[in-house]
């Protein structure tokens, strides 16, 4: 017996990367400067995508991807306040032209966790001026490159950025300050809304933002305290951003990685639970990625169903795992896609799926050791690219627009 899961016609299939994590040479980005000062691993040459973008887009095309997500590094475009670099602008023009030439579509992220260092030096997003600097940069990009783009993501994961930068200590400026966390979150929400209005009429393409939506649920479904706590944390982590931006976006960029099973602990530091993802309760080592995250494909179905009420198209802009040996990736892709399919068949408007990541890259505080790529990078051998076996499986699905599962 074979079950066939057929995806809608024109469904988008692809992979995603971000500039700082993949390009290399982002010396004016705040993470690079901050990380070097702290003495932690920084992206450095990353996977040299800046010089090899043609090769990478070519591999994606050969794997039947019809869309490619990347980000523009603000620090390259405007390395000093008010000084815009035409040469770097031209670089991204070439990237967009390459995508077009290959007959693929683009998703362009304008801010993916890293600021120009000069913005960080004046206080980053805490500085009331930062929003207008960002708007000026975005308008510059859209005025010059907008006609080559297909989808725009203004800000990648506003809440996740705030959580890591203002509580978990692993994104610049790494301050532990809850008041600032929420202040910056509200700033990013406001900035998205303003940018959305400003560029909407300039480009006639969908503009959205991306949101990491973990499936947050009570550890014990019969425990009223666990349930209330899960509801509360779901509001903080997901609800605030989703609700506030639901009228200022053309689509939701969904990024799904985790289930968080919430156990109410009186006096416990619940925001830190996001670091644990409830793993204490799960048998470690079983279906767990190299990041220690539990693999829970049904979660993407539940999350998609929760997003249905916003009545917006949903593009899965990230879903993936660190799996150096490629042991779980094939089943991971298969099982997540089956759940995406289930949500579609129940009326959720999902328009595409982009795997994180196209390439092994710099995984923030984990450095280059965690391998998320459909394509493996040999850092010791001139950044040689090697297509992982799971990506051939994904390529077949992208080619046919359906996947088949044999049941014995
Ligand atoms: C981020 C990526 C990151 C991935 C895996 C996402 O939340 O957008 O930059 O590499 O998670 O941790």
Tab-separated table of C-alpha atoms and ligand atoms in Angstrom:
chain	number	residue	atom	x	y	z
A	1	UNK	CA	0.000	0.000	0.000
A	2	UNK	CA	1.229	3.467	-0.871
A	3	UNK	CA	-0.005	6.761	0.520
A	4	UNK	CA	0.462	9.727	-1.789
A	5	UNK	CA	0.652	13.264	-0.438
A	6	UNK	CA	0.162	15.664	-3.308
A	7	UNK	CA	0.970	19.342	-2.819
A	8	UNK	CA	-0.839	22.216	-4.536
A	9	UNK	CA	0.224	23.249	-8.022
A	10	UNK	CA	2.828	26.048	-7.896
A	11	UNK	CA	3.896	25.050	-4.393
A	12	UNK	CA	7.262	26.626	-3.560
A	13	UNK	CA	10.175	24.344	-2.657
A	14	UNK	CA	13.524	25.608	-1.520
A	15	UNK	CA	16.223	26.195	1.029
A	16	UNK	CA	17.171	29.173	3.172
A	17	UNK	CA	20.300	30.877	4.452
A	18	UNK	CA	21.172	34.167	6.122
A	19	UNK	CA	23.989	36.518	5.146
A	20	UNK	CA	25.993	36.569	8.361
A	21	UNK	CA	25.732	32.807	8.813
A	22	UNK	CA	26.765	31.903	5.271
A	23	UNK	CA	28.541	34.671	3.354
A	24	UNK	CA	31.800	35.164	5.213
A	25	UNK	CA	33.738	38.411	5.460
A	26	UNK	CA	31.091	40.394	7.323
A	27	UNK	CA	33.635	42.391	9.278
A	28	UNK	CA	31.353	45.361	9.903
A	29	UNK	CA	28.537	43.321	11.442
A	30	UNK	CA	27.958	43.717	15.155
A	31	UNK	CA	28.156	39.968	15.884
A	32	UNK	CA	31.622	39.758	14.328
A	33	UNK	CA	32.928	42.715	16.351
A	34	UNK	CA	31.159	41.703	19.568
A	35	UNK	CA	32.174	38.029	19.243
A	36	UNK	CA	35.806	38.889	18.559
A	37	UNK	CA	35.846	41.098	21.653
A	38	UNK	CA	34.344	38.319	23.740
A	39	UNK	CA	36.745	35.749	22.315
A	40	UNK	CA	34.017	33.440	21.032
A	41	UNK	CA	33.797	31.833	17.610
A	42	UNK	CA	32.536	34.232	14.956
A	43	UNK	CA	31.375	33.485	11.409
A	44	UNK	CA	34.675	34.642	9.855
A	45	UNK	CA	34.715	33.156	6.374
A	46	UNK	CA	31.513	31.220	7.166
A	47	UNK	CA	30.958	28.990	4.128
A	48	UNK	CA	32.213	31.564	1.657
A	49	UNK	CA	28.813	31.904	0.062
A	50	UNK	CA	29.626	35.542	-0.796
A	51	UNK	CA	32.113	34.293	-3.399
A	52	UNK	CA	30.279	31.104	-4.314
A	53	UNK	CA	26.677	32.255	-4.576
A	54	UNK	CA	26.482	31.214	-8.246
A	55	UNK	CA	27.612	27.696	-7.419
A	56	UNK	CA	25.173	27.469	-4.476
A	57	UNK	CA	22.182	28.744	-6.419
A	58	UNK	CA	23.171	26.356	-9.221
A	59	UNK	CA	23.169	23.399	-6.826
A	60	UNK	CA	19.793	24.462	-5.440
A	61	UNK	CA	18.432	24.585	-8.977
A	62	UNK	CA	19.871	21.154	-9.769
A	63	UNK	CA	18.002	19.905	-6.693
A	64	UNK	CA	14.745	21.184	-8.204
A	65	UNK	CA	14.327	24.084	-5.800
A	66	UNK	CA	12.152	26.789	-7.283
A	67	UNK	CA	12.740	29.379	-4.543
A	68	UNK	CA	15.762	30.551	-2.575
A	69	UNK	CA	15.798	32.555	0.644
A	70	UNK	CA	18.786	34.692	1.602
A	71	UNK	CA	19.349	37.883	3.520
A	72	UNK	CA	21.011	41.175	2.746
A	73	UNK	CA	23.631	42.266	5.266
A	74	UNK	CA	22.854	45.853	6.245
A	75	UNK	CA	26.468	46.262	7.437
A	76	UNK	CA	27.733	45.632	3.899
A	77	UNK	CA	25.327	48.086	2.308
A	78	UNK	CA	25.893	50.827	4.888
A	79	UNK	CA	29.205	50.131	6.642
A	80	UNK	CA	29.264	53.675	8.042
A	81	UNK	CA	26.324	55.881	8.897
A	82	UNK	CA	24.946	57.369	5.704
A	83	UNK	CA	27.635	55.871	3.434
A	84	UNK	CA	26.008	53.436	1.056
A	85	UNK	CA	28.277	51.035	-0.800
A	86	UNK	CA	27.295	50.723	-4.487
A	87	UNK	CA	29.691	47.822	-4.950
A	88	UNK	CA	27.879	45.753	-2.296
A	89	UNK	CA	24.523	46.779	-3.703
A	90	UNK	CA	25.718	45.465	-7.028
A	91	UNK	CA	26.729	42.182	-5.392
A	92	UNK	CA	23.166	41.568	-4.207
A	93	UNK	CA	21.884	42.632	-7.619
A	94	UNK	CA	23.993	39.864	-9.132
A	95	UNK	CA	22.608	37.371	-6.584
A	96	UNK	CA	19.046	38.315	-7.520
A	97	UNK	CA	19.841	38.175	-11.233
A	98	UNK	CA	21.370	34.728	-10.807
A	99	UNK	CA	18.208	33.494	-9.069
A	100	UNK	CA	16.071	34.915	-11.891
A	101	UNK	CA	18.356	33.515	-14.564
A	102	UNK	CA	17.852	30.050	-13.065
A	103	UNK	CA	14.092	30.499	-13.242
A	104	UNK	CA	13.751	30.540	-9.470
A	105	UNK	CA	12.003	32.926	-7.092
A	106	UNK	CA	13.618	34.824	-4.236
A	107	UNK	CA	12.718	35.514	-0.621
A	108	UNK	CA	14.849	38.401	0.604
A	109	UNK	CA	15.258	38.986	4.335
A	110	UNK	CA	16.287	42.522	5.202
A	111	UNK	CA	17.337	41.933	8.806
A	112	UNK	CA	18.450	38.554	10.124
A	113	UNK	CA	19.823	39.133	13.674
A	114	UNK	CA	22.867	41.303	12.776
A	115	UNK	CA	23.222	45.079	12.714
A	116	UNK	CA	25.976	47.247	11.268
A	117	UNK	CA	28.418	47.750	14.095
A	118	UNK	CA	27.928	51.528	14.013
A	119	UNK	CA	24.235	50.979	14.870
A	120	UNK	CA	25.215	48.652	17.732
A	121	UNK	CA	27.632	51.317	19.008
A	122	UNK	CA	24.840	53.844	19.382
A	123	UNK	CA	22.721	51.347	21.337
A	124	UNK	CA	21.298	49.108	18.604
A	125	UNK	CA	17.520	48.772	18.619
A	126	UNK	CA	17.394	50.465	22.023
A	127	UNK	CA	18.290	53.740	20.357
A	128	UNK	CA	15.113	55.511	19.199
A	129	UNK	CA	16.943	56.503	15.984
A	130	UNK	CA	17.644	52.881	14.949
A	131	UNK	CA	14.194	52.459	13.410
A	132	UNK	CA	14.641	55.414	11.066
A	133	UNK	CA	18.121	54.261	10.063
A	134	UNK	CA	16.647	50.850	9.234
A	135	UNK	CA	13.845	52.441	7.236
A	136	UNK	CA	16.349	54.478	5.230
A	137	UNK	CA	18.369	51.321	4.454
A	138	UNK	CA	15.245	49.355	3.503
A	139	UNK	CA	14.049	52.092	1.166
A	140	UNK	CA	17.477	52.218	-0.453
A	141	UNK	CA	17.376	48.467	-1.086
A	142	UNK	CA	13.829	48.440	-2.356
A	143	UNK	CA	14.362	51.477	-4.632
A	144	UNK	CA	17.393	49.819	-6.216
A	145	UNK	CA	16.598	46.110	-6.167
A	146	UNK	CA	12.874	45.827	-5.511
A	147	UNK	CA	11.975	44.971	-9.109
A	148	UNK	CA	14.167	41.846	-8.955
A	149	UNK	CA	12.604	40.422	-5.784
A	150	UNK	CA	9.644	38.072	-5.344
A	151	UNK	CA	9.011	38.021	-1.573
A	152	UNK	CA	10.345	40.294	1.158
A	153	UNK	CA	10.820	39.450	4.823
A	154	UNK	CA	11.485	42.612	6.782
A	155	UNK	CA	12.596	41.151	10.108
A	156	UNK	CA	13.568	37.599	10.947
A	157	UNK	CA	12.034	36.330	14.182
A	158	UNK	CA	11.625	39.508	16.267
A	159	UNK	CA	10.940	37.636	19.526
A	160	UNK	CA	13.772	35.131	19.114
A	161	UNK	CA	16.221	37.964	18.500
A	162	UNK	CA	15.044	39.730	21.680
A	163	UNK	CA	15.142	36.525	23.710
A	164	UNK	CA	18.733	35.769	22.725
A	165	UNK	CA	19.977	39.358	22.872
A	166	UNK	CA	18.260	40.365	26.131
A	167	UNK	CA	17.959	37.185	28.156
A	168	UNK	CA	19.947	34.216	26.915
A	169	UNK	CA	23.155	36.175	26.360
A	170	UNK	CA	24.112	34.797	22.971
A	171	UNK	CA	23.312	37.509	20.457
A	172	UNK	CA	24.765	40.992	20.625
A	173	UNK	CA	24.300	43.062	22.841
A	174	UNK	CA	23.824	40.128	25.262
A	175	UNK	CA	22.220	41.954	28.162
A	176	UNK	CA	19.999	40.249	30.683
A	177	UNK	CA	17.157	42.702	30.927
A	178	UNK	CA	13.499	41.778	30.614
A	179	UNK	CA	12.307	45.362	30.343
A	180	UNK	CA	14.622	45.937	27.404
A	181	UNK	CA	13.587	42.626	25.867
A	182	UNK	CA	9.990	43.773	25.602
A	183	UNK	CA	10.902	47.354	24.695
A	184	UNK	CA	12.977	46.157	21.754
A	185	UNK	CA	10.280	43.646	20.762
A	186	UNK	CA	7.736	46.462	20.545
A	187	UNK	CA	10.248	48.563	18.601
A	188	UNK	CA	10.744	45.773	16.047
A	189	UNK	CA	6.994	45.333	15.705
A	190	UNK	CA	6.557	49.069	15.143
A	191	UNK	CA	9.464	49.191	12.687
A	192	UNK	CA	7.997	46.326	10.643
A	193	UNK	CA	4.653	48.139	10.458
A	194	UNK	CA	6.265	51.379	9.321
A	195	UNK	CA	8.460	49.699	6.738
A	196	UNK	CA	5.484	47.706	5.471
A	197	UNK	CA	3.508	50.880	4.803
A	198	UNK	CA	6.495	52.669	3.260
A	199	UNK	CA	7.429	50.002	0.742
A	200	UNK	CA	4.041	48.464	0.013
A	201	UNK	CA	3.323	50.770	-2.899
A	202	UNK	CA	6.858	50.712	-4.229
A	203	UNK	CA	7.002	46.971	-4.787
A	204	UNK	CA	4.022	44.991	-5.908
A	205	UNK	CA	5.170	41.813	-4.213
A	206	UNK	CA	4.222	40.138	-0.926
A	207	UNK	CA	5.891	41.645	2.141
A	208	UNK	CA	5.962	39.732	5.399
A	209	UNK	CA	8.049	38.913	8.427
A	210	UNK	CA	9.219	35.570	9.733
A	211	UNK	CA	8.184	34.115	13.026
A	212	UNK	CA	9.607	31.189	14.925
A	213	UNK	CA	6.483	29.503	16.280
A	214	UNK	CA	7.298	26.637	18.615
A	215	UNK	CA	4.485	24.318	19.539
A	216	UNK	CA	3.993	25.274	23.170
A	217	UNK	CA	1.852	22.872	25.102
A	218	UNK	CA	1.238	21.660	28.652
A	219	UNK	CA	3.417	18.774	29.744
A	220	UNK	CA	0.461	17.290	31.586
A	221	UNK	CA	-2.718	18.044	29.643
A	222	UNK	CA	-4.832	17.412	32.763
A	223	UNK	CA	-2.858	19.787	34.946
A	224	UNK	CA	-4.601	23.144	34.933
A	225	UNK	CA	-1.444	25.000	36.051
A	226	UNK	CA	0.647	23.517	33.241
A	227	UNK	CA	-2.117	24.472	30.819
A	228	UNK	CA	-2.361	28.042	32.059
A	229	UNK	CA	1.396	28.453	32.006
A	230	UNK	CA	1.585	27.053	28.460
A	231	UNK	CA	-1.133	29.456	27.363
A	232	UNK	CA	0.638	32.388	28.934
A	233	UNK	CA	4.021	31.507	27.418
A	234	UNK	CA	2.404	30.878	24.056
A	235	UNK	CA	1.020	34.404	24.214
A	236	UNK	CA	4.419	35.882	25.138
A	237	UNK	CA	6.451	33.901	22.621
A	238	UNK	CA	3.977	33.751	19.750
A	239	UNK	CA	0.805	35.705	20.415
A	240	UNK	CA	2.131	39.239	20.888
A	241	UNK	CA	3.977	39.396	17.569
A	242	UNK	CA	1.407	37.450	15.555
A	243	UNK	CA	-1.520	39.501	16.810
A	244	UNK	CA	0.141	42.876	16.514
A	245	UNK	CA	1.343	42.219	12.965
A	246	UNK	CA	-1.647	40.370	11.563
A	247	UNK	CA	-2.927	43.442	9.681
A	248	UNK	CA	0.488	44.603	8.481
A	249	UNK	CA	1.688	41.640	6.530
A	250	UNK	CA	0.845	39.871	3.273
A	251	UNK	CA	1.988	36.489	4.558
A	252	UNK	CA	3.444	34.816	7.632
A	253	UNK	CA	6.904	33.314	7.284
A	254	UNK	CA	6.632	30.342	9.616
A	255	UNK	CA	9.764	28.898	11.175
A	256	UNK	CA	9.118	25.705	13.084
A	257	UNK	CA	11.736	23.768	15.015
A	258	UNK	CA	10.483	22.807	18.428
A	259	UNK	CA	7.934	21.563	20.826
A	260	UNK	CA	8.090	23.110	24.295
A	261	UNK	CA	6.337	21.008	26.923
A	262	UNK	CA	5.550	23.301	29.777
A	263	UNK	CA	5.586	22.238	33.408
A	264	UNK	CA	4.442	24.874	35.849
A	265	UNK	CA	7.065	25.306	38.554
A	266	UNK	CA	6.097	27.851	41.203
A	267	UNK	CA	8.877	30.426	41.353
A	268	UNK	CA	10.580	28.777	38.344
A	269	UNK	CA	12.302	30.773	35.632
A	270	UNK	CA	9.827	29.908	32.921
A	271	UNK	CA	11.304	31.891	30.086
A	272	UNK	CA	14.357	29.693	30.465
A	273	UNK	CA	12.209	26.697	29.666
A	274	UNK	CA	12.604	27.759	26.072
A	275	UNK	CA	16.208	26.788	26.358
A	276	UNK	CA	15.328	23.343	27.557
A	277	UNK	CA	12.382	22.743	25.264
A	278	UNK	CA	10.952	20.456	27.912
A	279	UNK	CA	13.630	17.928	27.158
A	280	UNK	CA	14.006	16.799	30.740
A	281	UNK	CA	10.787	14.925	30.191
A	282	UNK	CA	11.812	13.281	26.935
A	283	UNK	CA	14.074	10.313	26.620
A	284	UNK	CA	17.320	11.960	25.574
A	285	UNK	CA	19.044	10.523	22.551
A	286	UNK	CA	15.848	9.288	20.975
A	287	UNK	CA	14.786	11.367	17.977
A	288	UNK	CA	16.912	14.240	19.170
A	289	UNK	CA	18.931	16.483	16.830
A	290	UNK	CA	22.596	17.425	17.276
A	291	UNK	CA	21.292	20.559	19.025
A	292	UNK	CA	19.561	18.303	21.565
A	293	UNK	CA	16.137	19.314	20.245
A	294	UNK	CA	13.374	16.742	20.216
A	295	UNK	CA	12.079	15.921	16.730
A	296	UNK	CA	8.332	16.466	16.805
A	297	UNK	CA	6.880	16.678	13.263
A	298	UNK	CA	3.243	16.810	14.397
A	299	UNK	CA	4.039	20.152	15.992
A	300	UNK	CA	4.156	21.865	12.601
A	301	UNK	CA	0.603	20.678	11.945
A	302	UNK	CA	-0.666	22.011	15.281
A	303	UNK	CA	1.126	25.308	14.768
A	304	UNK	CA	-0.259	25.709	11.236
A	305	UNK	CA	-3.751	25.074	12.559
A	306	UNK	CA	-3.189	27.744	15.211
A	307	UNK	CA	-2.106	30.208	12.514
A	308	UNK	CA	-5.179	29.578	10.356
A	309	UNK	CA	-7.200	32.172	12.250
A	310	UNK	CA	-5.029	34.993	10.859
A	311	UNK	CA	-6.359	34.141	7.408
A	312	UNK	CA	-3.037	34.842	5.695
A	313	UNK	CA	-0.929	32.800	3.278
A	314	UNK	CA	1.803	30.954	5.147
A	315	UNK	CA	5.234	30.314	3.705
A	316	UNK	CA	7.322	27.923	5.773
A	317	UNK	CA	10.536	29.947	5.686
A	318	UNK	CA	12.540	27.657	8.004
A	319	UNK	CA	12.260	24.085	9.221
A	320	UNK	CA	15.244	21.848	9.722
A	321	UNK	CA	17.688	20.205	12.059
A	322	UNK	CA	21.345	19.902	12.960
A	323	UNK	CA	22.281	16.394	11.856
A	324	UNK	CA	25.904	16.023	10.849
A	325	UNK	CA	25.658	12.357	9.902
A	326	UNK	CA	22.410	12.885	7.958
A	327	UNK	CA	20.839	10.115	9.997
A	328	UNK	CA	17.490	11.774	10.660
A	329	UNK	CA	17.140	14.425	7.927
A	330	UNK	CA	15.298	12.322	5.340
A	331	UNK	CA	12.623	11.184	7.787
A	332	UNK	CA	12.522	14.636	9.316
A	333	UNK	CA	11.668	16.163	5.932
A	334	UNK	CA	9.214	13.421	5.082
A	335	UNK	CA	7.336	13.583	8.385
A	336	UNK	CA	7.206	17.367	8.550
A	337	UNK	CA	5.921	17.522	4.976
A	338	UNK	CA	3.232	14.959	5.710
A	339	UNK	CA	2.072	17.206	8.538
A	340	UNK	CA	2.201	20.312	6.345
A	341	UNK	CA	0.121	18.397	3.818
A	342	UNK	CA	-2.398	17.463	6.490
A	343	UNK	CA	-2.785	21.143	7.457
A	344	UNK	CA	-3.266	22.099	3.784
A	345	UNK	CA	-5.910	19.426	3.333
A	346	UNK	CA	-7.730	20.955	6.318
A	347	UNK	CA	-7.802	24.386	4.719
A	348	UNK	CA	-4.591	26.079	5.863
A	349	UNK	CA	-3.168	28.191	3.046
A	350	UNK	CA	0.466	27.042	2.962
A	351	UNK	CA	2.191	28.250	-0.196
A	352	UNK	CA	5.646	26.754	0.172
A	353	UNK	CA	8.335	25.092	2.248
A	354	UNK	CA	11.945	26.222	2.646
A	355	UNK	CA	14.312	23.959	4.472
A	356	UNK	CA	16.822	25.418	6.936
A	357	UNK	CA	19.398	25.388	5.757
A	358	UNK	CA	20.538	25.090	2.179
A	359	UNK	CA	24.136	25.002	3.432
A	360	UNK	CA	25.920	24.015	6.605
A	361	UNK	CA	26.658	27.377	8.164
A	362	UNK	CA	27.547	29.358	11.256
A	363	UNK	CA	25.050	28.398	13.938
A	364	UNK	CA	25.521	31.405	16.259
A	365	UNK	CA	26.866	30.377	19.670
A	366	UNK	CA	27.260	26.774	18.488
A	367	UNK	CA	29.664	27.927	15.775
A	368	UNK	CA	30.242	25.779	12.722
A	369	UNK	CA	30.007	22.462	14.513
A	370	UNK	CA	26.245	22.151	14.116
A	371	UNK	CA	25.360	21.060	10.605
A	372	UNK	CA	21.944	22.154	9.343
A	373	UNK	CA	22.715	21.910	5.617
A	374	UNK	CA	21.089	20.044	2.794
A	375	UNK	CA	24.541	20.636	1.396
A	376	UNK	CA	27.576	19.702	3.466
A	377	UNK	CA	30.515	22.125	3.622
A	378	UNK	CA	34.036	20.805	3.955
A	379	UNK	CA	35.638	23.647	5.913
A	380	UNK	CA	39.049	21.981	5.759
A	381	UNK	CA	39.015	21.490	2.030
A	382	UNK	CA	38.390	24.858	0.393
A	383	UNK	CA	34.719	24.928	1.386
A	384	UNK	CA	33.900	22.071	-0.962
A	385	UNK	CA	30.169	21.477	-1.336
A	386	UNK	CA	28.716	17.968	-1.111
A	387	UNK	CA	25.042	17.199	-1.581
A	388	UNK	CA	23.764	15.139	1.356
A	389	UNK	CA	21.725	12.074	0.535
A	390	UNK	CA	18.618	13.471	2.290
A	391	UNK	CA	18.637	16.445	-0.065
A	392	UNK	CA	18.319	14.095	-3.022
A	393	UNK	CA	15.192	12.744	-1.396
A	394	UNK	CA	13.892	16.309	-0.932
A	395	UNK	CA	14.814	17.059	-4.532
A	396	UNK	CA	12.547	14.243	-5.787
A	397	UNK	CA	9.614	15.638	-3.834
A	398	UNK	CA	10.285	19.116	-5.210
A	399	UNK	CA	10.448	17.703	-8.722
A	400	UNK	CA	7.185	15.742	-8.539
A	401	UNK	CA	5.229	17.945	-6.144
A	402	UNK	CA	4.218	14.931	-4.080
A	403	UNK	CA	5.671	12.362	-1.764
A	404	UNK	CA	4.864	8.729	-1.443
A	405	UNK	CA	5.027	6.605	1.658
A	406	UNK	CA	4.984	2.833	1.411
A	407	UNK	CA	3.139	1.010	4.136
A	408	UNK	CA	3.897	-2.640	4.549
B	1	LIG	C1	17.233	31.300	12.917
B	1	LIG	C2	18.486	30.816	12.236
B	1	LIG	C3	19.104	29.672	13.029
B	1	LIG	C4	18.082	28.565	13.164
B	1	LIG	C5	18.594	27.321	13.888
B	1	LIG	C6	16.334	30.189	13.416
B	1	LIG	O1	15.570	30.578	14.479
B	1	LIG	O2	16.523	32.147	12.050
B	1	LIG	O3	19.356	31.894	12.090
B	1	LIG	O4	20.271	29.208	12.437
B	1	LIG	O5	17.003	29.057	13.904
B	1	LIG	O6	18.924	27.599	15.200
